[in-house]
PDB file of C-alpha atoms in Angstrom:
ATOM      1  CA  UNK I 298     -84.673  47.992  61.653  1.00 53.00           C
ATOM      2  CA  UNK I 299     -85.484  49.245  58.193  1.00 54.00           C
ATOM      3  CA  UNK I 300     -82.629  51.758  58.461  1.00 55.00           C
ATOM      4  CA  UNK I 301     -80.124  48.938  59.290  1.00 52.00           C
ATOM      5  CA  UNK I 302     -81.272  46.850  56.346  1.00 56.00           C
ATOM      6  CA  UNK I 303     -80.851  49.784  54.002  1.00 60.00           C
ATOM      7  CA  UNK I 304     -77.259  50.429  55.115  1.00 60.00           C
ATOM      8  CA  UNK I 305     -76.287  46.740  54.641  1.00 58.00           C
ATOM      9  CA  UNK I 306     -77.704  46.722  51.109  1.00 57.00           C
ATOM     10  CA  UNK I 307     -75.834  49.931  50.235  1.00 57.00           C
ATOM     11  CA  UNK I 308     -72.569  48.504  51.559  1.00 58.00           C
ATOM     12  CA  UNK I 309     -73.051  45.324  49.562  1.00 51.00           C
ATOM     13  CA  UNK I 310     -73.645  47.320  46.394  1.00 57.00           C
ATOM     14  CA  UNK I 311     -70.398  49.278  46.848  1.00 57.00           C
ATOM     15  CA  UNK I 312     -68.332  46.140  47.440  1.00 54.00           C
ATOM     16  CA  UNK I 313     -69.787  44.436  44.395  1.00 52.00           C
ATOM     17  CA  UNK I 314     -68.757  47.385  42.219  1.00 54.00           C
ATOM     18  CA  UNK I 315     -65.102  47.170  43.392  1.00 51.00           C
ATOM     19  CA  UNK I 316     -64.665  43.439  42.559  1.00 49.00           C
ATOM     20  CA  UNK I 317     -64.091  43.916  38.767  1.00 51.00           C
ATOM     21  CA  UNK I 318     -61.349  46.454  39.519  1.00 53.00           C
ATOM     22  CA  UNK I 319     -59.514  43.919  41.723  1.00 47.00           C
ATOM     23  CA  UNK I 320     -59.670  41.146  39.058  1.00 45.00           C
ATOM     24  CA  UNK I 321     -58.516  43.573  36.438  1.00 50.00           C
ATOM     25  CA  UNK I 322     -55.197  44.019  38.291  1.00 49.00           C
ATOM     26  CA  UNK I 323     -54.340  40.319  38.282  1.00 45.00           C
ATOM     27  CA  UNK I 324     -55.797  39.087  34.998  1.00 48.00           C
ATOM     28  CA  UNK I 325     -53.121  38.589  32.251  1.00 47.00           C
ATOM     29  CA  UNK I 326     -55.391  38.056  29.270  1.00 46.00           C
ATOM     30  CA  UNK I 327     -56.572  40.703  26.909  1.00 45.00           C
ATOM     31  CA  UNK I 328     -60.096  41.285  28.223  1.00 46.00           C
ATOM     32  CA  UNK I 329     -62.148  44.383  28.904  1.00 42.00           C
ATOM     33  CA  UNK I 330     -63.994  45.138  32.088  1.00 42.00           C
ATOM     34  CA  UNK I 331     -66.549  47.838  32.639  1.00 44.00           C
ATOM     35  CA  UNK I 332     -68.305  49.060  35.675  1.00 45.00           C
ATOM     36  CA  UNK I 333     -71.699  47.676  36.173  1.00 45.00           C
ATOM     37  CA  UNK I 334     -74.263  49.748  34.424  1.00 44.00           C
ATOM     38  CA  UNK I 335     -71.753  51.768  32.344  1.00 44.00           C
ATOM     39  CA  UNK I 336     -72.831  52.768  28.876  1.00 44.00           C
ATOM     40  CA  UNK I 337     -69.422  51.936  27.350  1.00 42.00           C
ATOM     41  CA  UNK I 338     -69.939  48.220  28.016  1.00 43.00           C
ATOM     42  CA  UNK I 339     -73.203  48.274  26.197  1.00 46.00           C
ATOM     43  CA  UNK I 340     -71.661  49.868  23.090  1.00 49.00           C
ATOM     44  CA  UNK I 341     -68.943  47.070  22.862  1.00 49.00           C
ATOM     45  CA  UNK I 342     -66.147  49.627  23.052  1.00 49.00           C
ATOM     46  CA  UNK I 343     -64.110  48.789  26.165  1.00 50.00           C
ATOM     47  CA  UNK I 344     -62.461  51.799  27.771  1.00 49.00           C
ATOM     48  CA  UNK I 345     -59.866  49.907  29.797  1.00 46.00           C
ATOM     49  CA  UNK I 346     -57.802  47.501  27.586  1.00 50.00           C
ATOM     50  CA  UNK I 347     -55.187  45.510  29.488  1.00 48.00           C
ATOM     51  CA  UNK I 348     -51.759  45.369  27.808  1.00 48.00           C
ATOM     52  CA  UNK I 349     -50.896  41.967  26.243  1.00 49.00           C
ATOM     53  CA  UNK I 350     -47.776  40.192  27.564  1.00 48.00           C
ATOM     54  CA  UNK I 351     -45.242  39.828  24.758  1.00 48.00           C
ATOM     55  CA  UNK I 352     -43.409  36.411  24.489  1.00 49.00           C
ATOM     56  CA  UNK I 353     -39.604  36.406  24.416  1.00 54.00           C
ATOM     57  CA  UNK I 354     -38.287  35.303  20.973  1.00 56.00           C
ATOM     58  CA  UNK I 355     -35.009  33.307  21.079  1.00 54.00           C
ATOM     59  CA  UNK I 356     -32.865  34.035  17.970  1.00 65.00           C
ATOM     60  CA  UNK I 357     -31.768  31.048  15.794  1.00 64.00           C
ATOM     61  CA  UNK I 358     -28.101  31.995  16.110  1.00 69.00           C
ATOM     62  CA  UNK I 359     -28.267  31.020  19.749  1.00 69.00           C
ATOM     63  CA  UNK I 360     -29.146  27.436  18.790  1.00 69.00           C
ATOM     64  CA  UNK I 361     -26.245  27.307  16.308  1.00 73.00           C
ATOM     65  CA  UNK I 362     -23.805  28.454  18.976  1.00 78.00           C
ATOM     66  CA  UNK I 363     -25.086  25.815  21.385  1.00 73.00           C
ATOM     67  CA  UNK I 364     -24.831  23.112  18.718  1.00 76.00           C
ATOM     68  CA  UNK I 365     -21.301  24.221  17.812  1.00 72.00           C
ATOM     69  CA  UNK I 366     -20.189  24.061  21.437  1.00 78.00           C
ATOM     70  CA  UNK I 367     -21.763  20.627  21.876  1.00 76.00           C
ATOM     71  CA  UNK I 368     -19.851  19.297  18.858  1.00 81.00           C
ATOM     72  CA  UNK I 369     -16.562  20.596  20.225  1.00 72.00           C
ATOM     73  CA  UNK I 370     -17.253  19.069  23.610  1.00 86.00           C
ATOM     74  CA  UNK I 371     -18.103  15.686  22.070  1.00 83.00           C
ATOM     75  CA  UNK I 372     -14.963  15.753  19.923  1.00 78.00           C
ATOM     76  CA  UNK I 373     -12.838  16.619  22.932  1.00 81.00           C
ATOM     77  CA  UNK I 374     -14.339  13.764  24.912  1.00 85.00           C
ATOM     78  CA  UNK I 375     -13.662  11.398  22.026  1.00 82.00           C
ATOM     79  CA  UNK I 376      -9.977  12.405  21.868  1.00 80.00           C
ATOM     80  CA  UNK I 377      -9.701  12.062  25.614  1.00 82.00           C
ATOM     81  CA  UNK I 378     -11.171   8.556  25.395  1.00 84.00           C
ATOM     82  CA  UNK I 379      -8.678   7.557  22.689  1.00 81.00           C
ATOM     83  CA  UNK I 380      -5.706   8.840  24.682  1.00 77.00           C
ATOM     84  CA  UNK I 381      -6.998   7.145  27.809  1.00 78.00           C
ATOM     85  CA  UNK I 382      -7.315   3.801  26.034  1.00 78.00           C
ATOM     86  CA  UNK I 383      -3.804   4.107  24.599  1.00 68.00           C
ATOM     87  CA  UNK I 384      -2.254   4.790  27.986  1.00 69.00           C
ATOM     88  CA  UNK I 385      -4.414   2.109  29.556  1.00 70.00           C
ATOM     89  CA  UNK I 386      -3.250  -0.612  27.166  1.00 69.00           C
ATOM     90  CA  UNK I 387       0.349   0.596  27.506  1.00 68.00           C
ATOM     91  CA  UNK I 388       0.021   0.377  31.276  1.00 67.00           C
ATOM     92  CA  UNK I 389      -1.389  -3.153  31.021  1.00 70.00           C
ATOM     93  CA  UNK I 390       1.438  -4.119  28.668  1.00 65.00           C
ATOM     94  CA  UNK I 391       4.099  -2.784  31.009  1.00 62.00           C
ATOM     95  CA  UNK I 392       2.339  -4.341  34.002  1.00 63.00           C
ATOM     96  CA  UNK I 393       2.425  -7.863  32.605  1.00 65.00           C
ATOM     97  CA  UNK I 394       5.681  -7.614  30.670  1.00 60.00           C
ATOM     98  CA  UNK I 395       9.101  -6.335  31.595  1.00 59.00           C
ATOM     99  CA  UNK I 396       9.871  -2.801  30.332  1.00 59.00           C
ATOM    100  CA  UNK I 397      12.935  -4.089  28.531  1.00 61.00           C
ATOM    101  CA  UNK I 398      10.820  -6.535  26.554  1.00 60.00           C
ATOM    102  CA  UNK I 399       8.385  -3.808  25.528  1.00 53.00           C
ATOM    103  CA  UNK I 400      11.180  -1.502  24.349  1.00 64.00           C
ATOM    104  CA  UNK I 401      12.841  -4.348  22.485  1.00 60.00           C
ATOM    105  CA  UNK I 402       9.576  -5.245  20.773  1.00 58.00           C
ATOM    106  CA  UNK I 403       8.931  -1.672  19.626  1.00 59.00           C
ATOM    107  CA  UNK I 404      12.510  -1.295  18.421  1.00 61.00           C
ATOM    108  CA  UNK I 405      12.289  -4.557  16.523  1.00 57.00           C
ATOM    109  CA  UNK I 406       9.105  -3.424  14.791  1.00 50.00           C
ATOM    110  CA  UNK I 407      10.697  -0.136  13.689  1.00 52.00           C
ATOM    111  CA  UNK I 408      13.750  -1.950  12.352  1.00 55.00           C
ATOM    112  CA  UNK I 409      11.566  -4.429  10.495  1.00 49.00           C
ATOM    113  CA  UNK I 410       9.625  -1.634   8.769  1.00 44.00           C
ATOM    114  CA  UNK I 411      12.833   0.039   7.572  1.00 48.00           C
ATOM    115  CA  UNK I 412      13.474  -1.516   4.151  1.00 44.00           C
ATOM    116  CA  UNK I 413      16.509  -0.491   2.122  1.00 44.00           C
ATOM    117  CA  UNK I 414      19.741  -1.895   0.794  1.00 44.00           C
ATOM    118  CA  UNK I 415      21.334  -2.001   4.214  1.00 44.00           C
ATOM    119  CA  UNK I 416      18.802  -4.239   5.922  1.00 45.00           C
ATOM    120  CA  UNK I 417      18.532  -6.421   2.844  1.00 43.00           C
ATOM    121  CA  UNK I 418      22.238  -7.244   3.141  1.00 44.00           C
ATOM    122  CA  UNK I 419      23.597 -10.311   4.871  1.00 44.00           C
ATOM    123  CA  UNK I 420      24.971  -9.046   8.233  1.00 45.00           C
ATOM    124  CA  UNK I 421      28.682  -8.509   8.218  1.00 42.00           C
ATOM    125  CA  UNK I 422      30.632 -11.423   9.630  1.00 43.00           C
ATOM    126  CA  UNK I 423      27.638 -13.762   9.709  1.00 44.00           C
ATOM    127  CA  UNK I 424      27.806 -17.042   7.892  1.00 47.00           C
ATOM    128  CA  UNK I 425      24.520 -18.521   6.779  1.00 48.00           C
ATOM    129  CA  UNK I 426      23.432 -21.727   5.179  1.00 51.00           C
ATOM    130  CA  UNK I 427      20.693 -21.697   2.572  1.00 47.00           C
ATOM    131  CA  UNK I 428      18.660 -24.853   2.089  1.00 46.00           C
ATOM    132  CA  UNK I 429      15.198 -24.853   0.602  1.00 44.00           C
ATOM    133  CA  UNK I 430      12.746 -27.375   1.946  1.00 41.00           C
ATOM    134  CA  UNK I 431       8.986 -27.702   1.813  1.00 41.00           C
ATOM    135  CA  UNK I 432       8.634 -26.256   5.294  1.00 38.00           C
ATOM    136  CA  UNK I 433      11.220 -23.488   5.046  1.00 42.00           C
ATOM    137  CA  UNK I 434      11.993 -21.243   2.115  1.00 51.00           C
ATOM    138  CA  UNK I 435      15.442 -19.693   2.306  1.00 52.00           C
ATOM    139  CA  UNK I 436      15.769 -16.042   1.318  1.00 59.00           C
ATOM    140  CA  UNK I 437      16.161 -15.573  -2.400  1.00 77.00           C
ATOM    141  CA  UNK I 438      19.721 -14.391  -3.058  1.00 87.00           C
ATOM    142  CA  UNK I 439      21.181 -13.921  -6.490  1.00 88.00           C
ATOM    143  CA  UNK I 440      19.823 -13.063  -9.876  1.00 91.00           C
ATOM    144  CA  UNK I 441      20.745 -11.960 -13.376  1.00 92.00           C
ATOM    145  CA  UNK I 442      23.635  -9.583 -13.991  1.00 95.00           C
ATOM    146  CA  UNK I 443      25.588  -8.185 -16.915  1.00 96.00           C
ATOM    147  CA  UNK I 444      29.180  -7.046 -16.303  1.00 97.00           C
ATOM    148  CA  UNK I 445      32.574  -7.174 -18.008  1.00 96.00           C
ATOM    149  CA  UNK I 446      35.739  -8.944 -16.952  1.00 96.00           C
ATOM    150  CA  UNK I 447      39.311  -7.664 -16.945  1.00 95.00           C
ATOM    151  CA  UNK I 448      39.678  -8.614 -20.612  1.00 94.00           C
ATOM    152  CA  UNK I 449      36.618  -6.647 -21.699  1.00 94.00           C
ATOM    153  CA  UNK I 450      34.397  -9.708 -22.186  1.00 96.00           C
ATOM    154  CA  UNK I 451      30.725  -9.562 -21.249  1.00 96.00           C
ATOM    155  CA  UNK I 452      29.972 -11.874 -18.331  1.00 96.00           C
ATOM    156  CA  UNK I 453      26.450 -12.829 -17.248  1.00 95.00           C
ATOM    157  CA  UNK I 454      25.122 -15.379 -14.789  1.00 93.00           C
ATOM    158  CA  UNK I 455      24.853 -17.855 -17.678  1.00 94.00           C
ATOM    159  CA  UNK I 456      28.593 -17.574 -18.306  1.00 95.00           C
ATOM    160  CA  UNK I 457      29.286 -19.160 -14.917  1.00 95.00           C
ATOM    161  CA  UNK I 458      26.848 -22.069 -15.128  1.00 94.00           C
ATOM    162  CA  UNK I 459      28.396 -25.486 -14.536  1.00 94.00           C
ATOM    163  CA  UNK I 460      30.997 -24.216 -12.055  1.00 95.00           C
ATOM    164  CA  UNK I 461      31.187 -23.998  -8.303  1.00 96.00           C
ATOM    165  CA  UNK I 462      31.704 -20.276  -7.698  1.00 96.00           C
ATOM    166  CA  UNK I 463      33.138 -18.445  -4.706  1.00 96.00           C
ATOM    167  CA  UNK I 464      31.833 -14.869  -5.055  1.00 96.00           C
ATOM    168  CA  UNK I 465      33.131 -11.813  -3.225  1.00 96.00           C
ATOM    169  CA  UNK I 466      32.190  -8.105  -3.463  1.00 95.00           C
ATOM    170  CA  UNK I 467      35.005  -5.673  -2.666  1.00 94.00           C
ATOM    171  CA  UNK I 468      37.124  -2.837  -4.062  1.00 94.00           C
ATOM    172  CA  UNK I 469      40.805  -2.420  -4.792  1.00 93.00           C
ATOM    173  CA  UNK I 470      41.261   0.668  -2.579  1.00 92.00           C
ATOM    174  CA  UNK I 471      40.154  -1.113   0.567  1.00 90.00           C
ATOM    175  CA  UNK I 472      42.832  -0.500   3.217  1.00 88.00           C
ATOM    176  CA  UNK I 473      42.510  -3.602   5.372  1.00 87.00           C
ATOM    177  CA  UNK I 474      39.529  -5.970   5.205  1.00 91.00           C
ATOM    178  CA  UNK I 475      39.398  -6.161   1.412  1.00 92.00           C
ATOM    179  CA  UNK I 476      42.964  -7.396   0.810  1.00 94.00           C
ATOM    180  CA  UNK I 477      42.670  -9.846   3.695  1.00 94.00           C
ATOM    181  CA  UNK I 478      39.493 -11.347   2.256  1.00 95.00           C
ATOM    182  CA  UNK I 479      40.940 -11.653  -1.241  1.00 96.00           C
ATOM    183  CA  UNK I 480      44.035 -13.350   0.155  1.00 96.00           C
ATOM    184  CA  UNK I 481      41.827 -15.721   2.145  1.00 96.00           C
ATOM    185  CA  UNK I 482      39.909 -16.532  -1.022  1.00 96.00           C
ATOM    186  CA  UNK I 483      43.141 -17.243  -2.911  1.00 96.00           C
ATOM    187  CA  UNK I 484      44.454 -19.498  -0.149  1.00 96.00           C
ATOM    188  CA  UNK I 485      41.204 -21.465   0.040  1.00 96.00           C
ATOM    189  CA  UNK I 486      41.099 -21.984  -3.722  1.00 95.00           C
ATOM    190  CA  UNK I 487      44.686 -23.163  -3.756  1.00 95.00           C
ATOM    191  CA  UNK I 488      44.083 -25.639  -0.906  1.00 95.00           C
ATOM    192  CA  UNK I 489      40.897 -27.026  -2.455  1.00 94.00           C
ATOM    193  CA  UNK I 490      42.553 -27.635  -5.800  1.00 92.00           C
ATOM    194  CA  UNK I 491      45.813 -29.179  -4.626  1.00 91.00           C
ATOM    195  CA  UNK I 492      44.723 -31.081  -1.516  1.00 90.00           C
ATOM    196  CA  UNK I 493      41.056 -31.902  -2.125  1.00 87.00           C
ATOM    197  CA  UNK I 494      41.154 -31.984  -5.946  1.00 90.00           C
ATOM    198  CA  UNK I 495      38.106 -29.735  -5.972  1.00 93.00           C
ATOM    199  CA  UNK I 496      37.904 -26.892  -8.437  1.00 94.00           C
ATOM    200  CA  UNK I 497      36.092 -23.708  -7.465  1.00 95.00           C
ATOM    201  CA  UNK I 498      35.970 -20.587  -9.620  1.00 96.00           C
ATOM    202  CA  UNK I 499      36.827 -17.434  -7.619  1.00 97.00           C
ATOM    203  CA  UNK I 500      35.029 -14.253  -8.732  1.00 97.00           C
ATOM    204  CA  UNK I 501      35.728 -10.740  -7.455  1.00 97.00           C
ATOM    205  CA  UNK I 502      33.057  -8.081  -8.159  1.00 96.00           C
ATOM    206  CA  UNK I 503      34.096  -4.493  -7.541  1.00 95.00           C
ATOM    207  CA  UNK I 504      31.697  -2.168  -5.734  1.00 94.00           C
ATOM    208  CA  UNK I 505      33.780   0.842  -6.785  1.00 93.00           C
ATOM    209  CA  UNK I 506      33.500   0.838 -10.597  1.00 93.00           C
ATOM    210  CA  UNK I 507      34.411   4.533 -10.819  1.00 92.00           C
ATOM    211  CA  UNK I 508      38.011   3.761  -9.859  1.00 93.00           C
ATOM    212  CA  UNK I 509      38.249   0.021 -10.610  1.00 94.00           C
ATOM    213  CA  UNK I 510      38.445  -0.144 -14.394  1.00 95.00           C
ATOM    214  CA  UNK I 511      39.335  -3.475 -16.062  1.00 95.00           C
ATOM    215  CA  UNK I 512      43.072  -2.830 -16.300  1.00 95.00           C
ATOM    216  CA  UNK I 513      43.365  -1.592 -12.728  1.00 95.00           C
ATOM    217  CA  UNK I 514      41.306  -4.514 -11.455  1.00 96.00           C
ATOM    218  CA  UNK I 515      43.465  -7.007 -13.385  1.00 95.00           C
ATOM    219  CA  UNK I 516      46.686  -5.639 -11.914  1.00 96.00           C
ATOM    220  CA  UNK I 517      45.229  -5.755  -8.410  1.00 96.00           C
ATOM    221  CA  UNK I 518      44.002  -9.370  -8.564  1.00 96.00           C
ATOM    222  CA  UNK I 519      47.216 -10.606 -10.166  1.00 95.00           C
ATOM    223  CA  UNK I 520      49.008  -9.868  -6.902  1.00 94.00           C
ATOM    224  CA  UNK I 521      46.871 -12.486  -5.118  1.00 95.00           C
ATOM    225  CA  UNK I 522      46.003 -15.181  -7.655  1.00 94.00           C
ATOM    226  CA  UNK I 523      45.702 -14.972 -11.425  1.00 92.00           C
ATOM    227  CA  UNK I 524      42.785 -17.434 -11.350  1.00 94.00           C
ATOM    228  CA  UNK I 525      40.516 -14.875  -9.694  1.00 96.00           C
ATOM    229  CA  UNK I 526      38.093 -13.413 -12.223  1.00 97.00           C
ATOM    230  CA  UNK I 527      37.479  -9.695 -11.792  1.00 97.00           C
ATOM    231  CA  UNK I 528      34.163  -8.126 -12.815  1.00 97.00           C
ATOM    232  CA  UNK I 529      33.318  -4.455 -13.208  1.00 97.00           C
ATOM    233  CA  UNK I 530      31.007  -2.330 -15.333  1.00 95.00           C
ATOM    234  CA  UNK I 531      28.677   0.664 -15.186  1.00 95.00           C
ATOM    235  CA  UNK I 532      27.712   1.819 -11.699  1.00 93.00           C
ATOM    236  CA  UNK I 533      24.047   0.986 -12.333  1.00 94.00           C
ATOM    237  CA  UNK I 534      24.876  -2.595 -13.360  1.00 95.00           C
ATOM    238  CA  UNK I 535      27.131  -3.112 -10.345  1.00 95.00           C
ATOM    239  CA  UNK I 536      24.478  -1.773  -7.991  1.00 93.00           C
ATOM    240  CA  UNK I 537      21.833  -4.005  -9.540  1.00 94.00           C
ATOM    241  CA  UNK I 538      23.944  -7.106  -8.995  1.00 94.00           C
ATOM    242  CA  UNK I 539      24.749  -6.037  -5.444  1.00 92.00           C
ATOM    243  CA  UNK I 540      21.049  -5.688  -4.731  1.00 91.00           C
ATOM    244  CA  UNK I 541      20.364  -9.122  -6.204  1.00 92.00           C
ATOM    245  CA  UNK I 542      22.931 -10.615  -3.830  1.00 93.00           C
ATOM    246  CA  UNK I 543      21.840  -8.473  -0.864  1.00 90.00           C
ATOM    247  CA  UNK I 544      25.165  -6.680  -0.623  1.00 91.00           C
ATOM    248  CA  UNK I 545      25.152  -3.276   1.030  1.00 86.00           C
ATOM    249  CA  UNK I 546      27.722  -0.613   0.160  1.00 86.00           C
ATOM    250  CA  UNK I 547      28.035   3.170   0.296  1.00 86.00           C
ATOM    251  CA  UNK I 548      30.737   5.811   0.127  1.00 85.00           C
ATOM    252  CA  UNK I 549      32.206   7.163   3.361  1.00 84.00           C
ATOM    253  CA  UNK I 550      34.802   9.742   4.434  1.00 78.00           C
ATOM    254  CA  UNK I 551      34.803  11.501   1.084  1.00 75.00           C
ATOM    255  CA  UNK I 552      37.542  14.048   0.475  1.00 78.00           C
ATOM    256  CA  UNK I 553      37.377  14.937  -3.181  1.00 74.00           C
ATOM    257  CA  UNK I 554      38.293  11.848  -5.213  1.00 77.00           C
ATOM    258  CA  UNK I 555      39.532  10.041  -2.131  1.00 83.00           C
ATOM    259  CA  UNK I 556      36.954   8.025  -0.216  1.00 88.00           C
ATOM    260  CA  UNK I 557      36.282   4.706   1.456  1.00 89.00           C
ATOM    261  CA  UNK I 558      33.443   2.299   0.744  1.00 88.00           C
ATOM    262  CA  UNK I 559      31.527   0.692   3.581  1.00 86.00           C
ATOM    263  CA  UNK I 560      30.151  -2.703   2.659  1.00 83.00           C
ATOM    264  CA  UNK I 561      29.088  -6.090   3.961  1.00 83.00           C
ATOM    265  CA  UNK I 562      32.121  -8.346   3.517  1.00 83.00           C
ATOM    266  CA  UNK I 563      30.605 -11.728   2.755  1.00 87.00           C
ATOM    267  CA  UNK I 564      31.547 -14.484   0.345  1.00 92.00           C
ATOM    268  CA  UNK I 565      28.910 -16.569  -1.368  1.00 95.00           C
ATOM    269  CA  UNK I 566      29.292 -20.156  -2.444  1.00 95.00           C
ATOM    270  CA  UNK I 567      27.202 -20.944  -5.542  1.00 95.00           C
ATOM    271  CA  UNK I 568      26.560 -24.400  -6.915  1.00 94.00           C
ATOM    272  CA  UNK I 569      26.804 -25.207 -10.659  1.00 94.00           C
ATOM    273  CA  UNK I 570      23.192 -24.007 -11.090  1.00 93.00           C
ATOM    274  CA  UNK I 571      24.180 -20.563  -9.798  1.00 93.00           C
ATOM    275  CA  UNK I 572      22.179 -21.074  -6.620  1.00 93.00           C
ATOM    276  CA  UNK I 573      23.636 -19.649  -3.409  1.00 93.00           C
ATOM    277  CA  UNK I 574      24.219 -22.440  -0.899  1.00 93.00           C
ATOM    278  CA  UNK I 575      26.358 -20.700   1.745  1.00 91.00           C
ATOM    279  CA  UNK I 576      27.136 -17.191   2.977  1.00 91.00           C
ATOM    280  CA  UNK I 577      30.577 -17.050   4.570  1.00 91.00           C
ATOM    281  CA  UNK I 578      31.475 -14.064   6.748  1.00 89.00           C
ATOM    282  CA  UNK I 579      34.779 -12.505   7.737  1.00 90.00           C
ATOM    283  CA  UNK I 580      35.037 -14.741  10.814  1.00 91.00           C
ATOM    284  CA  UNK I 581      35.796 -17.740   8.570  1.00 93.00           C
ATOM    285  CA  UNK I 582      39.467 -18.453   8.051  1.00 93.00           C
ATOM    286  CA  UNK I 583      40.898 -19.980   4.874  1.00 94.00           C
ATOM    287  CA  UNK I 584      40.786 -23.438   6.473  1.00 94.00           C
ATOM    288  CA  UNK I 585      37.181 -22.866   7.516  1.00 94.00           C
ATOM    289  CA  UNK I 586      36.335 -21.948   3.934  1.00 94.00           C
ATOM    290  CA  UNK I 587      37.948 -25.148   2.695  1.00 95.00           C
ATOM    291  CA  UNK I 588      35.999 -27.220   5.216  1.00 94.00           C
ATOM    292  CA  UNK I 589      32.618 -25.639   4.475  1.00 94.00           C
ATOM    293  CA  UNK I 590      33.059 -25.702   0.709  1.00 95.00           C
ATOM    294  CA  UNK I 591      34.134 -29.344   0.812  1.00 94.00           C
ATOM    295  CA  UNK I 592      31.041 -30.287   2.815  1.00 93.00           C
ATOM    296  CA  UNK I 593      28.712 -28.595   0.370  1.00 92.00           C
ATOM    297  CA  UNK I 594      30.363 -30.127  -2.684  1.00 91.00           C
ATOM    298  CA  UNK I 595      30.382 -33.608  -1.161  1.00 90.00           C
ATOM    299  CA  UNK I 596      26.749 -33.267  -0.180  1.00 88.00           C
ATOM    300  CA  UNK I 597      25.812 -32.372  -3.734  1.00 82.00           C
ATOM    301  CA  UNK I 598      27.767 -35.289  -5.136  1.00 77.00           C
ATOM    302  CA  UNK I 599      26.002 -37.628  -2.729  1.00 75.00           C
ATOM    303  CA  UNK I 600      22.588 -36.379  -3.796  1.00 70.00           C
ATOM    304  CA  UNK I 601      23.469 -36.758  -7.464  1.00 67.00           C
ATOM    305  CA  UNK I 602      24.752 -40.306  -6.971  1.00 65.00           C
ATOM    306  CA  UNK I 603      21.652 -41.324  -5.000  1.00 64.00           C
ATOM    307  CA  UNK I 604      19.335 -39.955  -7.647  1.00 60.00           C
TER     308      UNK I 604
END
């Protein structure tokens, strides 16, 4: 019995000595273990140091790269959202409106934004009546000018005050429309004076001052009616007056000194205060001019008599 007890105690002692070695394999901290009863443990100088686990250090450049990529992704998503919204609203617009209406609206907007001499001009062949009321303000047409007539006299807008004026912009080298319009003007003036006893002053302003000097202009107008006053002058002065009266013109088909001039062929009727009351296009005949001019002059006389 005593022998059995002794063997159990010896076995227990051996197992207890192996326990620190087992823990030492799994422990991750920097601690020192010694066998029971070893002299090294008593001296505080551990013989078996466990290696310390080193932590992984993430470089700062890695965070910059991640941040850079995130910014690009966010920007891309933002652009995608903008494009999506644009196509979405366009789809809604086309869904509720006819495609022709959408195209017409966009085209109209582009034409409206284009501002130059051409779109400031009165459309060719379109007559228009200008009356200013409190609710509607007619477009402002006309303004100061300074030109010379066929006799070399300086003519300004003040020189024509007190007269009804029929104003036309053209040039003597016009092959077809120009001569027809001047002849129509002459016929209308003749009819007004001899049948209606109404006097209107016809004025022809050249839009080709480089070729239409005073003497040439005088010879040209004499073939239609000597009462027509011809005005010319420096190119800058002619262009300024054309802009004031919303007249578009430009050279075309140039071959050296030979060229044509595209323009808006409209006549303007001005009252004695030099205010434009009517714009008369090429579709008006001489009789139509007489009728429209007579109406305007009679209307003015009625207003003056009532006041």
